[in-house]
Coordinates of C-alpha atoms and ligand atoms in Angstrom, one line a residue:
X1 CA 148.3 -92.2 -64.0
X2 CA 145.7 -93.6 -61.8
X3 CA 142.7 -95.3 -63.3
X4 CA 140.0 -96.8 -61.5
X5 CA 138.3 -99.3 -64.0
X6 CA 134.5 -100.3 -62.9
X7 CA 132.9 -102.7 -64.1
X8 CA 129.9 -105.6 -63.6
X9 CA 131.8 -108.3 -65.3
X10 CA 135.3 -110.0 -65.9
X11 CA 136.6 -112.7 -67.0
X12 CA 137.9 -115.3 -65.5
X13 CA 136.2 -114.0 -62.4
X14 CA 132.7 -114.1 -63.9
X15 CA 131.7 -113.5 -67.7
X16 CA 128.4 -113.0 -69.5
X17 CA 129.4 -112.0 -72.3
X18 CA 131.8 -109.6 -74.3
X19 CA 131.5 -106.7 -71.7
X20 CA 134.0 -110.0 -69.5
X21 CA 136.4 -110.3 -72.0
X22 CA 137.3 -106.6 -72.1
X23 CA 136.9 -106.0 -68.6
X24 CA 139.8 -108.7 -68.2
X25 CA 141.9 -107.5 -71.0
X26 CA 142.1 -104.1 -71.4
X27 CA 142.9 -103.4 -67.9
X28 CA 145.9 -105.6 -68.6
X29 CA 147.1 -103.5 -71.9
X30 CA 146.7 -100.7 -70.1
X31 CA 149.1 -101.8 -66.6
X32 CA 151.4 -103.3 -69.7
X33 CA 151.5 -99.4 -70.3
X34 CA 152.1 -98.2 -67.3
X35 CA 149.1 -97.3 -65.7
X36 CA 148.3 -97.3 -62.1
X37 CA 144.9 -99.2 -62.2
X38 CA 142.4 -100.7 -60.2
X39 CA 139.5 -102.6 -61.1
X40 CA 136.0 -102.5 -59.0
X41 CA 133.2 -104.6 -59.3
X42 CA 130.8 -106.1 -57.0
X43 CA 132.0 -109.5 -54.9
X44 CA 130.1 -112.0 -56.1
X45 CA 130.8 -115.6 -54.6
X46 CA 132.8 -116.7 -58.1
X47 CA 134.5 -113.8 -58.0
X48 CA 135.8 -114.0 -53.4
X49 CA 136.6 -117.5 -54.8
X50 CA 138.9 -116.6 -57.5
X51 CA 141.1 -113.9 -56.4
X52 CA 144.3 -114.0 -55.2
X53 CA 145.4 -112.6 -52.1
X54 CA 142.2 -111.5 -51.3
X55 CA 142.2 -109.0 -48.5
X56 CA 140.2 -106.4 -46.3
X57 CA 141.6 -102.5 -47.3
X58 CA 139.0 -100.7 -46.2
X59 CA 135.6 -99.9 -44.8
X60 CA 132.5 -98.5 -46.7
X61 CA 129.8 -96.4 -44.7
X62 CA 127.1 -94.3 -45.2
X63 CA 125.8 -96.1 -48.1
X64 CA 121.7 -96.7 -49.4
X65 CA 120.2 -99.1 -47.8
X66 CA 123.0 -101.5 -46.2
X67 CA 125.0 -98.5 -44.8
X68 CA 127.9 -100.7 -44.4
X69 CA 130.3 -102.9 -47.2
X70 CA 133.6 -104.0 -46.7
X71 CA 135.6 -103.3 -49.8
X72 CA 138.5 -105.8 -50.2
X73 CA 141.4 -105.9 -52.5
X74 CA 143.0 -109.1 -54.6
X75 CA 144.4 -109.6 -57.6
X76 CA 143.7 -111.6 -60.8
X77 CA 146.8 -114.4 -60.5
X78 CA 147.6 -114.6 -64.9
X79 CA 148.0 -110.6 -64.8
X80 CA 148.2 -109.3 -61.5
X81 CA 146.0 -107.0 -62.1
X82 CA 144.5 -105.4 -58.6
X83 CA 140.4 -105.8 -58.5
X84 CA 138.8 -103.7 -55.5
X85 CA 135.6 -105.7 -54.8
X86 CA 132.7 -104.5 -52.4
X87 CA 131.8 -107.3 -50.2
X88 CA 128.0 -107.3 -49.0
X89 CA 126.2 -110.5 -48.4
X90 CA 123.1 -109.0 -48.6
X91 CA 123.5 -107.3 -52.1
X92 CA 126.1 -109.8 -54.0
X93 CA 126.5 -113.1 -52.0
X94 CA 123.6 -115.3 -54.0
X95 CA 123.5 -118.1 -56.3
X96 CA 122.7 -116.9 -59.7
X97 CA 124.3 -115.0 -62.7
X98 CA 125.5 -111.5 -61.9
X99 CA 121.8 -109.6 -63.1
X100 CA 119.7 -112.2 -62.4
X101 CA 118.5 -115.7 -60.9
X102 CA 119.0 -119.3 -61.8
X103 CA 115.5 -118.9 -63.9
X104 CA 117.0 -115.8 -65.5
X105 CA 114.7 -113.3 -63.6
X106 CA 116.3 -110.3 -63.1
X107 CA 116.8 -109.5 -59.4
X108 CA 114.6 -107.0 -58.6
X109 CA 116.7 -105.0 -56.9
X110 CA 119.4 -104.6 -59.1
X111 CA 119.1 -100.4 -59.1
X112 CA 120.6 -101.2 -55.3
X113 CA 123.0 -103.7 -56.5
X114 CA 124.5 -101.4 -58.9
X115 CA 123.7 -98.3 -57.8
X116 CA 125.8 -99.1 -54.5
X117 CA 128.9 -100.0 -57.3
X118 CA 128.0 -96.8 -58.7
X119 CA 128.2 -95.0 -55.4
X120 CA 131.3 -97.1 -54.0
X121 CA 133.6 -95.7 -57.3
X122 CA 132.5 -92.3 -56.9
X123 CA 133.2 -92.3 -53.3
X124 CA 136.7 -94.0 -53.9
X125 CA 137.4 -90.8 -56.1
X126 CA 136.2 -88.2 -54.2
X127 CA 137.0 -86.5 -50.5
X128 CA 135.8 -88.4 -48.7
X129 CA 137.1 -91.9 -50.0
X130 CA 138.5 -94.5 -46.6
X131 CA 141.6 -95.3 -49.2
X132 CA 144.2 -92.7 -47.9
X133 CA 146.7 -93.8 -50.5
X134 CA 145.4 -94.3 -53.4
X135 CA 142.9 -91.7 -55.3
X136 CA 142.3 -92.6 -58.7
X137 CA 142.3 -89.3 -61.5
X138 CA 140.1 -91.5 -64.0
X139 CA 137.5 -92.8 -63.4
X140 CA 136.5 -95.6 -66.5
X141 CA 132.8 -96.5 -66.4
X142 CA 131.5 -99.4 -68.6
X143 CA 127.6 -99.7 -69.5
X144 CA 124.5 -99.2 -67.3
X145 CA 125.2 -100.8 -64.3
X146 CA 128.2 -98.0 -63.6
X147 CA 126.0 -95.1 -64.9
X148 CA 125.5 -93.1 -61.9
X149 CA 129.0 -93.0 -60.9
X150 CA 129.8 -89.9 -63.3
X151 CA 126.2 -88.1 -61.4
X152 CA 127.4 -89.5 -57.6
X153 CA 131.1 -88.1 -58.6
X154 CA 129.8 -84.5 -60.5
X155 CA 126.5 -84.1 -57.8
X156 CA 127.5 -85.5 -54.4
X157 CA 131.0 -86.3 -53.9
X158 CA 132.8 -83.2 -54.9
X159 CA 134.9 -85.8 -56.9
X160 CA 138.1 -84.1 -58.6
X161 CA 138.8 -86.8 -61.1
X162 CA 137.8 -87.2 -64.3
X163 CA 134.9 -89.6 -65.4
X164 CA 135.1 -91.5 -69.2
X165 CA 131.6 -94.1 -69.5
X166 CA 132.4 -96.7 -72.6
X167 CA 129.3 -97.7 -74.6
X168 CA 129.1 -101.7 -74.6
X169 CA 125.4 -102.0 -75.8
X170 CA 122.7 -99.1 -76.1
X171 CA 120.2 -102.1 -75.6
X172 CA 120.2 -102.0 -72.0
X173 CA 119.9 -99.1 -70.5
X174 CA 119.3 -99.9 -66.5
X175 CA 115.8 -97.9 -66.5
X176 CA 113.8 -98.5 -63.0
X177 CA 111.2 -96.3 -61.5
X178 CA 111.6 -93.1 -59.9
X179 CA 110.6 -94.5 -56.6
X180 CA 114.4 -95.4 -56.5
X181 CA 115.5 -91.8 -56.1
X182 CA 115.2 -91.5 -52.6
X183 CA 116.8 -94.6 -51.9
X184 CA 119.3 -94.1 -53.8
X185 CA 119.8 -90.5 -52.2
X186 CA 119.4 -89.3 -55.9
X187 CA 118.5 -85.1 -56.0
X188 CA 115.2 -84.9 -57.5
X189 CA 115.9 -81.7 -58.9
X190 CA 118.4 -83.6 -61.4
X191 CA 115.4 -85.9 -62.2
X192 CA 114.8 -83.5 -65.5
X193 CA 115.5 -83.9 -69.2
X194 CA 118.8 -82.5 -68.7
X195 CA 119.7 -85.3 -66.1
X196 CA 119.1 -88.8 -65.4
X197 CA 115.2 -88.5 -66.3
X198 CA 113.8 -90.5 -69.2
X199 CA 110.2 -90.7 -69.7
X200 CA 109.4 -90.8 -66.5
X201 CA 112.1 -93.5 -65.5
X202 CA 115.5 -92.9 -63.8
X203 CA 117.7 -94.1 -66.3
X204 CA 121.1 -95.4 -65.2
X205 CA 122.6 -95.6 -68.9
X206 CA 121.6 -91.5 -69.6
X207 CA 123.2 -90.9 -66.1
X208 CA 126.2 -92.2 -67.5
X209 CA 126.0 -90.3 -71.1
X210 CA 124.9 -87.0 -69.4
X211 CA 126.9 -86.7 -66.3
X212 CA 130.5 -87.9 -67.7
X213 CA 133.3 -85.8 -69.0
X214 CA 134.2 -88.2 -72.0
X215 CA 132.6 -90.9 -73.8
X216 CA 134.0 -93.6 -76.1
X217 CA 132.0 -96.7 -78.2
X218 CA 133.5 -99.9 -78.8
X219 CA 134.1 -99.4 -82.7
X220 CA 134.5 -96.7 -84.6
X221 CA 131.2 -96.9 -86.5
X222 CA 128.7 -98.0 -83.6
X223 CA 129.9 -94.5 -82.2
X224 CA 128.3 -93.1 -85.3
X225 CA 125.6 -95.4 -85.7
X226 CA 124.0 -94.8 -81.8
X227 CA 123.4 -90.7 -82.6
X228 CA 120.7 -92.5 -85.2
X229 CA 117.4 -93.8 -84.0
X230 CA 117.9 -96.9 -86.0
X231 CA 120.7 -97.5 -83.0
X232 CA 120.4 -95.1 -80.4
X233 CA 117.3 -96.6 -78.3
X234 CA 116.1 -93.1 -77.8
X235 CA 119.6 -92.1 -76.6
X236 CA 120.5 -91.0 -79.8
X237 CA 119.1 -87.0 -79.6
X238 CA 121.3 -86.7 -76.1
X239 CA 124.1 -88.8 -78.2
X240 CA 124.2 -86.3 -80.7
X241 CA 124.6 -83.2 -78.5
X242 CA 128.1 -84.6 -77.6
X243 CA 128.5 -86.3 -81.2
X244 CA 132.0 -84.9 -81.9
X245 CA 133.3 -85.8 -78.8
X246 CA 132.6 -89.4 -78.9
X247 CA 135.1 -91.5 -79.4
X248 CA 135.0 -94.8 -81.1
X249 CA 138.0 -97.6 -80.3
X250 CA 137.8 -101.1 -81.7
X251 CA 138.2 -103.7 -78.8
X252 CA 141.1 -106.0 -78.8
X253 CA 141.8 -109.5 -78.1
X254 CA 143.3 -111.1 -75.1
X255 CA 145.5 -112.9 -77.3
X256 CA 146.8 -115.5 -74.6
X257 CA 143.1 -116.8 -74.1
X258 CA 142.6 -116.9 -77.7
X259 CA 145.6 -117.7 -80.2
X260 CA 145.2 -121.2 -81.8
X261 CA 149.0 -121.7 -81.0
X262 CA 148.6 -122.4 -77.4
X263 CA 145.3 -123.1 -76.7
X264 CA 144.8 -125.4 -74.2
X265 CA 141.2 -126.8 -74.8
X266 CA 142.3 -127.6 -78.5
X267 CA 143.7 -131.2 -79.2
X268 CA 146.0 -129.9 -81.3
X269 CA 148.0 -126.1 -81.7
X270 CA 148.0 -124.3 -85.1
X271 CA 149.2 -121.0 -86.9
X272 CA 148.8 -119.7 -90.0
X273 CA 151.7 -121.2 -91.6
X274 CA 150.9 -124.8 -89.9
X275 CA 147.4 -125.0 -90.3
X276 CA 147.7 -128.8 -90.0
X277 CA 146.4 -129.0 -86.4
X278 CA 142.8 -127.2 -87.6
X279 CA 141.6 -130.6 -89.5
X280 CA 142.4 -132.6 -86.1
X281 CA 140.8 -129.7 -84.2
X282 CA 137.5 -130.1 -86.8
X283 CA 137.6 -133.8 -86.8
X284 CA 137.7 -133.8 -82.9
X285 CA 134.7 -131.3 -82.6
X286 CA 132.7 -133.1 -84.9
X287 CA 133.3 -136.3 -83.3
X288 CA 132.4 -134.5 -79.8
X289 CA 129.3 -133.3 -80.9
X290 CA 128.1 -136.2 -82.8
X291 CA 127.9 -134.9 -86.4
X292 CA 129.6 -137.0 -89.5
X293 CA 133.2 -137.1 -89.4
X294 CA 133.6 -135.3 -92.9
X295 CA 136.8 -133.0 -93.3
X296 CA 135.3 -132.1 -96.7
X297 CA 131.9 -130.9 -94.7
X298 CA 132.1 -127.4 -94.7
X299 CA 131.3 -126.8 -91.0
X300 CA 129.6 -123.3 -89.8
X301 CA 129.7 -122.4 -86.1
X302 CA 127.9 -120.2 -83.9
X303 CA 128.9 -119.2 -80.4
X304 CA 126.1 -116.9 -79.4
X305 CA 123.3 -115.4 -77.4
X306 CA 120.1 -116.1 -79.0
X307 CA 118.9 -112.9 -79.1
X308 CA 116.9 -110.2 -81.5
X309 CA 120.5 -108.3 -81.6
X310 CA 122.7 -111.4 -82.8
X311 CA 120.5 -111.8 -85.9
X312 CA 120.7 -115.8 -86.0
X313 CA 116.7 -116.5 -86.7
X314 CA 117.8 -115.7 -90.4
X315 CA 119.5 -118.7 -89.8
X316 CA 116.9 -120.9 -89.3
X317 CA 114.4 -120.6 -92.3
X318 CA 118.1 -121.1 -95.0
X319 CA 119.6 -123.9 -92.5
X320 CA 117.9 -126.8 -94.4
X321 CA 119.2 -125.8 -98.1
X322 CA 123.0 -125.5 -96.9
X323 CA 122.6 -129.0 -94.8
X324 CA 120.9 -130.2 -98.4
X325 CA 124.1 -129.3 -99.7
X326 CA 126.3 -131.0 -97.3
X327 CA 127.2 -128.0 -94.7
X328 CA 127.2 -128.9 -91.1
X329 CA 126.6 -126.7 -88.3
X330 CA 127.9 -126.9 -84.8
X331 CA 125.8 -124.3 -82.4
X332 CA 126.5 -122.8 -78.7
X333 CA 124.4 -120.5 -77.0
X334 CA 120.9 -119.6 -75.2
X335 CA 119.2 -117.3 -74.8
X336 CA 115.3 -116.5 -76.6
X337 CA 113.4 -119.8 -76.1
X338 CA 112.2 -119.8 -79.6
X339 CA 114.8 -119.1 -80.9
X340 CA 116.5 -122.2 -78.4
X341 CA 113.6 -124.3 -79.6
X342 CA 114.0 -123.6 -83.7
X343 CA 117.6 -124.9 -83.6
X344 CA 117.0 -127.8 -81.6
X345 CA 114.4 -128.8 -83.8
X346 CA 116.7 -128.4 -87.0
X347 CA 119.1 -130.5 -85.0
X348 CA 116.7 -132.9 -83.9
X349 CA 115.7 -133.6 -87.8
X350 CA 119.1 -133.6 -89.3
X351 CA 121.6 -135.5 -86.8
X352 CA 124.9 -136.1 -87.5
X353 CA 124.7 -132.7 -89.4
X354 CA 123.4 -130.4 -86.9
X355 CA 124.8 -129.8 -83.4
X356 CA 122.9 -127.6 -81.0
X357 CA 124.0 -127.1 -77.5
X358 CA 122.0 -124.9 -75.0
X359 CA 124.1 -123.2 -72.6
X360 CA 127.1 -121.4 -71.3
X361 CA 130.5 -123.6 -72.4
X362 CA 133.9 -122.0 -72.4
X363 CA 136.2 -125.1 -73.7
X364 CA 133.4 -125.8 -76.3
X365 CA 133.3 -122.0 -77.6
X366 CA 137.1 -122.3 -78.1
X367 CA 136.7 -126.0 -79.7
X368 CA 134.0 -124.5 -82.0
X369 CA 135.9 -121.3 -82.8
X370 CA 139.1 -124.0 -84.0
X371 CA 137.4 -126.8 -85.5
X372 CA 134.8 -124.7 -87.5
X373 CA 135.5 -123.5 -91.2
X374 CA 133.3 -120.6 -90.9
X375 CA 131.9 -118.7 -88.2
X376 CA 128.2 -117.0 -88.4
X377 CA 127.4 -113.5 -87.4
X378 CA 124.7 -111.7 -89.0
X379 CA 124.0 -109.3 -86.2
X380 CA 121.6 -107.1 -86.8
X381 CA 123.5 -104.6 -84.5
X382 CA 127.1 -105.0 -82.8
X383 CA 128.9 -102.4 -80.8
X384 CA 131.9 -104.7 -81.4
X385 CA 131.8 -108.3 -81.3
X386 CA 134.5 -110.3 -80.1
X387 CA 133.7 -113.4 -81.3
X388 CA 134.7 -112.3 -85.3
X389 CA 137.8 -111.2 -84.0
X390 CA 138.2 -114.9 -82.7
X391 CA 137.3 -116.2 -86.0
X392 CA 140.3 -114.2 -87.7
X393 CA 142.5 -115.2 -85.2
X394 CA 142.0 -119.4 -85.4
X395 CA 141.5 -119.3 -89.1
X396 CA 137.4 -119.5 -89.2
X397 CA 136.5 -116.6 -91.5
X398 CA 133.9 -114.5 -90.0
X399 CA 130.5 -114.5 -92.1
X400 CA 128.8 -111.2 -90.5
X401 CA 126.5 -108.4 -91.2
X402 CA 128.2 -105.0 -92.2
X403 CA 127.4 -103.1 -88.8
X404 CA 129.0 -101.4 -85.9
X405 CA 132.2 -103.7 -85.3
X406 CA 131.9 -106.4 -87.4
X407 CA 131.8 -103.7 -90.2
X408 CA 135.0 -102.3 -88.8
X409 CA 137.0 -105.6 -88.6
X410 CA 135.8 -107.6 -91.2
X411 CA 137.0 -107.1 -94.4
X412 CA 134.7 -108.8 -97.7
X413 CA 136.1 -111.0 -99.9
X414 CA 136.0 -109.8 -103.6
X415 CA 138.6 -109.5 -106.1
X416 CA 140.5 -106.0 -105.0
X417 CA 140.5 -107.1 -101.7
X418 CA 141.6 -111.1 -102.4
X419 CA 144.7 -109.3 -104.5
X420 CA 146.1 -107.0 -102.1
X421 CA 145.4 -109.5 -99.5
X422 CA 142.9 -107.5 -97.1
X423 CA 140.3 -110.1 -97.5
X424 CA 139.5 -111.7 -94.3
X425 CA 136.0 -112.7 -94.2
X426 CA 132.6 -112.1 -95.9
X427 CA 129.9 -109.2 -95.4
X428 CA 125.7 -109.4 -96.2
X429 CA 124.7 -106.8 -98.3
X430 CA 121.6 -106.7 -95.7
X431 CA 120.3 -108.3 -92.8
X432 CA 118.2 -110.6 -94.1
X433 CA 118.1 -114.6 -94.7
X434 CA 118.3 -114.1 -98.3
X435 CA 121.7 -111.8 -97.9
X436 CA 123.3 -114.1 -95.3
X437 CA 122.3 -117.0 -97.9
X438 CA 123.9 -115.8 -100.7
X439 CA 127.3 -114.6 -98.7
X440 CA 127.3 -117.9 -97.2
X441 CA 126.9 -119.6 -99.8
X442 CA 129.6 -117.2 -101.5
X443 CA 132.1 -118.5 -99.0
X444 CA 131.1 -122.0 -99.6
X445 CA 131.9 -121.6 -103.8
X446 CA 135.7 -121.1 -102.9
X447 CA 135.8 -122.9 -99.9
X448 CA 134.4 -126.4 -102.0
X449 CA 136.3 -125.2 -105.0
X450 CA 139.5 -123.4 -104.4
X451 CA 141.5 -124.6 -101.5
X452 CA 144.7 -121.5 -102.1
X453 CA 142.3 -119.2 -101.9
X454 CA 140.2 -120.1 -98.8
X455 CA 144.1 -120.6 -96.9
X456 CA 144.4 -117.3 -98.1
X457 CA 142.0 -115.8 -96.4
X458 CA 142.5 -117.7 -93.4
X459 CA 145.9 -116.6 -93.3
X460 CA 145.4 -112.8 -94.0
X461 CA 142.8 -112.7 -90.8
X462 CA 145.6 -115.8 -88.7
X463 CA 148.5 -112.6 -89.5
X464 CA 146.2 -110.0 -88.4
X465 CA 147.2 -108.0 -85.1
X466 CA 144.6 -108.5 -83.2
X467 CA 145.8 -107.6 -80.0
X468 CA 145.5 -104.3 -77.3
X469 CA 148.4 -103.1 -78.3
X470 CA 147.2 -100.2 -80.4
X471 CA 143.2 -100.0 -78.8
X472 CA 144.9 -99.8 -75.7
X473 CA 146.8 -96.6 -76.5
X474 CA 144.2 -95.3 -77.9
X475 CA 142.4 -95.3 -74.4
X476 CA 145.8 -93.9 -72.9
X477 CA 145.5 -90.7 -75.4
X478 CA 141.8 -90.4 -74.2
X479 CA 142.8 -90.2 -70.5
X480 CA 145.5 -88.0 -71.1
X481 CA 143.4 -85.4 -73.0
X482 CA 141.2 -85.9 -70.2
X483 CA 143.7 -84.8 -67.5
X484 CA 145.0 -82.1 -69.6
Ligands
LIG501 P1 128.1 -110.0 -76.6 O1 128.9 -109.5 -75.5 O2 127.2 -109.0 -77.2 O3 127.4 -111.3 -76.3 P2 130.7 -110.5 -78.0 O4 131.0 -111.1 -79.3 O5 131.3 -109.2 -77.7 O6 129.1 -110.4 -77.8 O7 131.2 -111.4 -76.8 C1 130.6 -112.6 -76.5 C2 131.5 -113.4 -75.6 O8 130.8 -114.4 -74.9 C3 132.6 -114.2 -76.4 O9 133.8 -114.3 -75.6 C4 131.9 -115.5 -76.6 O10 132.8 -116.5 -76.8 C5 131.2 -115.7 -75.3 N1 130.0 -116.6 -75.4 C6 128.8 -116.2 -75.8 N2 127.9 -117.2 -75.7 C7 128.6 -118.3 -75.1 C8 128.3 -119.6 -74.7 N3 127.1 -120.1 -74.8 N4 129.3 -120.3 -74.1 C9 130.6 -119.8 -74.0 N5 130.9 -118.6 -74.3 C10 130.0 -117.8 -74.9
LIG502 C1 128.6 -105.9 -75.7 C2 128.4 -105.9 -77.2 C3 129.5 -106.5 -78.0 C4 130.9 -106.0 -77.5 C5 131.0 -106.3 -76.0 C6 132.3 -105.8 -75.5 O1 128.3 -107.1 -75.1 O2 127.2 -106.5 -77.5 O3 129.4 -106.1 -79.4 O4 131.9 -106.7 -78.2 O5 130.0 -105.5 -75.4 O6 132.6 -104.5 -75.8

């Protein structure tokens, strides 16, 4: 079977966030099973830099606006998996993040930048695609920025194979003025209700939703929560249309990036049955960051962006009563600047008990994800999350709100699940400070009071299977009903 996999994002090329993780991993899983596939994504410079073997296959014409890419070929050295890139100075080749500038202003013309990726994958599956060889029969989109593939393939490029979009987030949707059409060579007479159109906008994201033949979530409940309005973003009428046919599949873990046994920004290696290393790992992080060097301190960590989504101003008004109480926190992320500016304040006023760093820090997230007892995560919403999966795997239970993913893969403590052994973290009744108090400071009781119990936990999350091994067959199935 021959997948093409497109994608904005992927780590270790280039990562933003969770979207990177999978695009590295489950492309991996899914070779491990067999299948022919082939990543695409734009060539940024990181991502030229970092591949292996990188080489020219074929040339790209006809296409908005720069008429002419180069598309190139390498592979990703740890997995050999092949990434097709499309190599254009003019739309990829600048210094920045991958959707926008060092001052984190979008670039304004990313409806080019990722409608041309858009274009490219619906041309490399279609008639008239320059690869003679190869001819992928899926097509996997992920999020906005591939949206318009499914409409290029279905509308203009007489594509044969089969198009599946994967929700990541219904928060951004990649909506841009209808001045775009033209330039995009977008037929206006799809620019209705029952097309790309949305209030006036073209709308990458409803592209995706309308225009391909399968769609899937990233969890099992965010495919049910997104036909509501509470988590649809005004998707969720158009969601609900194809409601039975959406299916939801819990992300998985790349588990040699992340497995506390080899890790190799930790000081010291741990599993769940030698959970010594953990307290060198904690003493370590807290020595790092400049906070007491207390094994008894329970320490919460954070690895986030600091936005409305990831739910971590409820944090800020209960902070002071757990430090009162002798909890340290160690923080990683950026994002809102008042949100930025409301932690480094409460750092500011309690050192040696609070860390805040702004910023993007891979060794640091896995440093905080070892050396921390507890990991926060009150999102309000969460297609998945990756980061609680993280947490069960390096022993931090996962304190989390119960929606979309993290209500699928994190399991609350209480006295059914603690005796058959299911327990693996703890779950707000609500999103709300006084809800992620109270299960916070529920976790704290047996943490401070009954050592067995908190290993226990720890060790039923630590001898969890985390892994693609079954996600990634569930993707398989989804292709294969697709081919049928
Ligand atoms: P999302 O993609 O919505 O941000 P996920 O939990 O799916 O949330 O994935 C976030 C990923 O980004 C994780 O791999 C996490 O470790 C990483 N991450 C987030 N913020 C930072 C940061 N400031 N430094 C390093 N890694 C980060
Ligand atoms: C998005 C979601 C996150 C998910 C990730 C990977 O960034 O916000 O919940 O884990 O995509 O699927």
């Amino acid at each position: 079977m021959r997948v093409l996999f497109v994608t904005s994002e992927v780590f270790p090329l280039i990562k933003t966030g969770g979207l990177a993780d999978v695009s590295g991993s489950l492309p991996t899983a899914l070779q491990n099973l067999g299948v022919d596939i082939r990543i695409l994504m734009p060539g940024y410079p990181a991502v030229l830099d970092k591949l292996s073997d990188l080489q020219e296959i074929a040339s790209l014409d006809n296409l908005p606006v720069i008429h002419h890419a180069t598309l190139m070929m390498g592979t990703i050295e740890d997995t050999q998996v092949k990434v097709m890139v499309i190599k254009s100075a003019q739309l990829y080749e600048r210094d920045g993040g991958p959707y926008s500038d060092a001052n984190g202003l979008e670039w304004l013309d990313n409806p080019l930048r990722f409608g041309t990726l858009s274009k490219v994958a619906a041309i490399l599956s279609g008639p008239r695609s320059p690869l003679a060889d190869w001819r992928p029969e899926i097509v996997h989109c992920n999020d906005w920025q591939t949206g318009l593939t499914p409409a290029y393939m279905k509308l203009l490029e007489q594509s044969q194979a089969k198009s599946m979009i994967s929700l990541h987030n219904m928060a951004f949707q990649g909506c841009y003025a209808a001045s775009w059409l033209p330039t995009l060579a977008l037929p206006s007479t799809h620019f209705t209700q029952e097309g790309f159109e949305y209030h006036g906008q073209l709308s990458f994201l409803k592209a995706g939703i309308f225009y391909a033949d399968a769609i899937t979530t990233v969890s099992p409940s965010y495919a049910k929560e997104i036909q509501t309005a509470e988590f649809g973003f005004g998707l969720e009428g158009l969601l609900s249309r194809r409601g039975h046919e959406i299916k939801g599949i819990l992300n998985g873990i790349e588990t040699d990036e992340w497995n506390p046994e080899t890790d190799q920004y930790l000081i010291a290696n741990y599993s769940a049955n030698k959970l010594a290393g953990k307290k060198l790992v904690k003493s370590a992080l807290q020595e790092r960051l400049g906070l007491k060097i207390d094994a008894d301190a329970p320490l919460l960590g954070v690895v986030s962006r600091l936005t409305h989504q990831k739910g971590l101003d409820m944090l800020v008004p209960i902070m002071q009563s757990l430090i009162n109480t002798g909890c340290q926190l160690a923080l990683l992320g950026g994002g809102e600047s008042e949100l930025e500016n409301a932690f480094r304040h409460l750092a500011i006023n309690n050192l040696g008990s609070v860390s805040v760093t702004i910023g993007y820090n891979e060794p640091l997230s896995h440093q905080i994800m070892a050396g921390c007892d507890m990991f926060i995560m009150p999102s309000r919403f969460e297609p998945c999350g990756l980061n609680q999966l993280y947490g069960l795997a390096y022993g931090t239970p996962p304190i989390v709100n119960a929606t979309g993913g993290l209500a699928d893969s994190v399991i609350d403590t209480n006295i059914i699940t603690f005796k058959n052994k299911t327990a693996n973290g703890f779950v707000m009744s609500e999103a709300s400070p006084a809800s992620l108090l109270s299960c916070i400071r529920q976790a704290l009781n047996i943490f401070n009071n009954d050592a067995n119990a908190w290993r226990q936990i720890q060790k039923n999350g630590m001898l969890q299977n985390l892994s693609w091994d079954k996600s990634a067959l569930e993707y398989l199935a989804e292709y294969e009903k697709l081919m049928q």
